[in-house]
C-alpha cells in the first residue's frame, strides 16, 4: 500500500514534469534516482550524465557562486515542478473522533446502559402497575404527575454523560492544537543560509527549493538532499539514515552526496539542493512510515471485529509473541525512564481503582439482598409475573446506585488535572523563555538535584570582546592605539584574523541607535573581528580580495584540534598559513615570535614558560579566554603534504596573544544562589582553560573561596576515574562528583561521562536527577543522557536542539531557575488537587455506601454525584492546577524519586476533613428532619418527589467541598490558605461560578437533580456548615504530623521500581508490579492512565512527521518514550518500529490497539 500512495503522488508530479521538462535540463525522477547513489557510483553517474557539478547547476539554471536569482516566479515554478521542502504532517484527530474515544470509557458505558434501561422501564407501564400486592414501597404518596416524571433521572444521567464526554474531548482537542502550534513554532524558527542573487541570506527551511546553493557549516542539520560543490574538511554524521556511527568525509571528487536529516560534524562548504520535502531521502522514509501507519490501522480494525470482547479483557502485551524484540533493544538505547510523577500516579490509580470496585460491588449486593429478603421472605410476597417490571425497576435503581459509588470512587479529574497542569505550565513557560519539547521534562525539572551547565553563552553573555593584548613584546591592558603597533605586524594581524575565520562571521551595524554592534556567526571570531575594528582597520576589503573560493586549504576548528588554520596562495605562488586557537596549544607549536620592530625572533620553550606565567595566567585569572594568532610561510615547491597535519601545524610564528572577555550575565549570580538555596548543585563544564573557568565560577558564585571543592581539567578527571586498563569505574566517579564544581578543558565525552556517572550513582540515598545545558553539536550525547536537557535557542546548533527536552529561547541561565519553579509547581498542583479530590471521594463513597445500606437509597443521587464528581472536579482541577508558582517553592529541597505523592500532612488533611464532613452529613441524614422541622426523606418510595431533607444534605455537601477547595490550596500545613488567592483569577472565577451554578441547581433543578427549592435560612445553615471547613482546617493544622505515625503514605515509588527500565525490559516476562495488578481486569483504570500518559501520546502525534528535522533521530527517541507506557496504555510504538523493520508483517502484538477496543 505504501508504494501505491507514493506512486500516485509521483504520477501526479510526472504529469507536471512532462509540461515543464523543457525548462530544466533534468526531471525530478532523474534527481531522485541520482540521490539514491552513494560515493564513487554517484561521482561516475554525475560524470557520465552531466559532465560535472557545474553541468547540473547549468541544467537547473543556477550559478554555483551567485545562487538562484531569487525572483518570485522562478521560485514558484521550481516549487511546482520539484515540490516544496515540507513533509505534510499526519492529520490530527477530528473533534468527533475524540468524542468517540471519550465515549469508550468503561464507567461511562455502564452509566449509559443503566440510564437507557431506566428510561425504557419508565415508559413501560405493565398491567400490574396498580396491583397493591407488588411491593411495599409502591404505596407511597404518588400522584399521576410524579409517575410521569420517572424518565427524568435516566435522561439527566445521559445528559451529564454527554457533558463529561464533551469536556474530555474538548480538552484533548485543545491540547493537540496547542502542541501543533508549539511544533510549528519550533519549525518556523529553524532557518538555513542560502546564496540568492549573490547575497548570503537566511530563509526558513520550508522555503528552500531545488537549485538553491546552500551554505553548510559545523552543527547544521541538513534540511534537504544536495550535491557538495565546494568546501573544506566536511564531515557528516549519517547515523540517522545509515545507522553507521562513523563520520563520513565528503569531497567533490569522492563522495559528494549530502542527505537530509544528517548532521554536519565538522567543516563547512556549499551544496546544490537537488531534492526537497517528500522527495528527499528522509521524506521518502516518512511517506513509507505514514503509509505503514494506515495499514496498521486497517489491520487493527479487522482484529477488533474478531475478538473485541477478548481484547477488552486482555491488554495486548507488547512483544509477548516476540514480534519486535530486536527493535525494542535498539530503542532502549536512548530510553529515558518513566517520569517520576507518572510512576507514582500509576500506582495510586491502581490502589484507588481497586477500592472503588470493591465498594460498589458490595453496595449493589447489599441493596439487592435487603430488598429480596424484605419483600419475599419477611413480607412473604409471591413473585407475580405482572410485578416483574416493577421489581426490575428496583434492581435497575440499585444498579445505578452501585455505579454511582463507583463513579465517585474513581478520581476522573486526576488525569485531567495532570494534563491541565502540564499544559498550562508549558504555555506559561513560553513566556519565561522555556520552549518545552517533551511534556514530562517540565515536571522532572522540579525534582532536579544537579545542573551541569556550559559556561559560554549560558552563564556568560556570549558577547566576546578583546580587552587585553600582547603584541610586539608589550602586554597592553587595554586596546592599544593603531600607531603603537608596527605597521607590518598590524597588516599581518588584520589578514590573519580576517581570512582565518568563517566568512559567515561578521559584525553588523547596530539595529537601534546607541546599541552595541550586532555579532553574527561564531562569537569568538566576532570578538577578534571587533578587535580589528577597534584598531581602526577594516576586514571587509581583505575578504573581498581573497574570496572564500580562493582559499587553498582550511583546517576547521574541532574539539580535538582546538585551533583553526587557513592556507592561501600568495601572488608569488608560495603558500602562507594563518592559525589561531587556544593559546597554550598554539604557543607550543610556535618557534618564533614577532618583536616590537615586526621581525620574527626565536621563541624558545623557556620563553614560552615565562610568557605563560607573565601574560597568559594573569589574563586567565581575570576570567579572560586567551587566543593566540600565528602564521607560517611555505615555499611553492616542493608543495607540502597538506594531509600530514602534524608537520604542517608546526614551526609557527606568533603574531599576538589576545585576552577575550565574555562577561558574566548580570542575573546569573542571583539565579545560582537561588539554585543552591533550593538544594540544587550547579556544576560548570567548559572547554576553557582552568584559570579562566575558576575565575568565572567565583564571579557566578558556583564556588566560594574557602569551601571544600574540586576544580579539575578533563585530563586529570579522566586519569582519576579510570582504572589501570583505562576503563571507567563507577566507584571512582563517586569519589569525585560530590565535590566537583568546575570541569575545565573538557571534551564532549567527559561531559557525557560525568552526567552518566552522576545519574548512575548510588552514592547518596536519593538518586540524582540531572539537568544539562548545552549548545554545541558535541553536547548532543550529554543532553540525551540527562534527565532534562536544555539547549540554547540562539547559540545552539540544530543537533543540540534535537537532543534536548527544553529549549531556552533567550540562552539565559536564570530561565532554568524558572523551569525548576514551574516543575515544582506542577508537582504541588497535582498534590493539591489530590488532597481535594480524595477528600470528596472518601466522603462521597462512605455516604453513598452507608446510606444505601441503611436506608436502601443513596442520600446523594446519581445525577448529583455526577455533578459533584465530574463537573466540580473538572473545574477544581482547573482551579488548583493553574496556581502560579511563587518564590517560596525554591526554599525547599527537591523531592526525591521515592518521596510519596501523598505525604503524611496531606493524609492528615484528607482524613481530618473527611471526619468533619461525614459527621455533619450523617447528623443531617438521621436527625436533620427534626433540626429543620421538615419531612424525613428516608425510605421514600420509588419515584417519590425530591425531599427538602435530601436537598439540604446535597447542598451542605457541595458547600463543604467549595470551602475545602480553598483549604486545598496549601499542602504543607501552612496556616494562611488565602495567601495570594487574588493572584489566581481562574481560581476565584471557578469557585464563584460553581457556587452560582449550585444555587441554580438547588432552586430550579427540580426532578432531574432530585432537588426541591430551599428557604433562605436553610441556605444560610448550609453555607455556615461549609464555612466551618475553614475553621476546622486551622484545627487540623495545629495537630503535629509527627505524632501521627500510623498514617500511611500513598503513591510511593519503592526501591524495587527504581531499577532502570532497561533491565526490566531485557526480559519481557518480568512485568512491573503495578501492571500485573492492572492486568487483572482493572480496565476501569485504563482511561485514567491513558489520560495521564497523553503527554506521551502527544509526542507520538508528531512522530509521524510534523517536523522532518531530525526526523529519524526523533523517531528513535519517541519510540523509546512511548515504550514507557506501552505496557500500560497502548502499543503505539509497536506500529512504528514494525514499519521500520518489516513493512510486510505485523506481529500479533500490534493487532489490538486498546484505544479502539473500548479501553480508551
Short mmCIF file of N, CA, C and O in Angstrom, two decimals, residues 130 314 432 495 717 831 847 1087:
data_model
loop_
_atom_site.label_atom_id
_atom_site.label_comp_id
_atom_site.label_asym_id
_atom_site.label_seq_id
_atom_site.Cartn_x
_atom_site.Cartn_y
_atom_site.Cartn_z
N UNK A 130 -51.06 -1.05 39.07
CA UNK A 130 -51.85 -0.64 40.23
C UNK A 130 -51.95 -1.72 41.29
O UNK A 130 -52.50 -1.51 42.35
N UNK A 314 -8.11 -8.44 27.86
CA UNK A 314 -6.66 -8.64 27.93
C UNK A 314 -5.92 -7.55 27.21
O UNK A 314 -6.21 -7.25 26.07
N UNK A 432 8.38 32.56 29.98
CA UNK A 432 9.63 32.59 30.73
C UNK A 432 10.79 32.06 29.88
O UNK A 432 11.79 31.58 30.42
N UNK A 495 45.13 40.57 8.36
CA UNK A 495 44.95 39.48 7.40
C UNK A 495 44.67 38.16 8.12
O UNK A 495 43.77 37.40 7.74
N UNK A 717 40.60 14.55 35.28
CA UNK A 717 39.33 13.87 35.56
C UNK A 717 39.38 12.45 35.00
O UNK A 717 39.08 11.47 35.68
N UNK A 831 -0.55 17.56 43.76
CA UNK A 831 -0.79 17.14 45.15
C UNK A 831 -1.99 17.89 45.73
O UNK A 831 -2.80 17.30 46.44
N UNK A 847 -20.67 7.95 52.29
CA UNK A 847 -22.07 8.38 52.41
C UNK A 847 -22.96 7.51 51.53
O UNK A 847 -23.99 7.00 51.98
N UNK A 1087 -8.57 4.25 31.36
CA UNK A 1087 -8.82 5.59 30.88
C UNK A 1087 -7.97 6.58 31.66
O UNK A 1087 -7.34 7.46 31.12
#
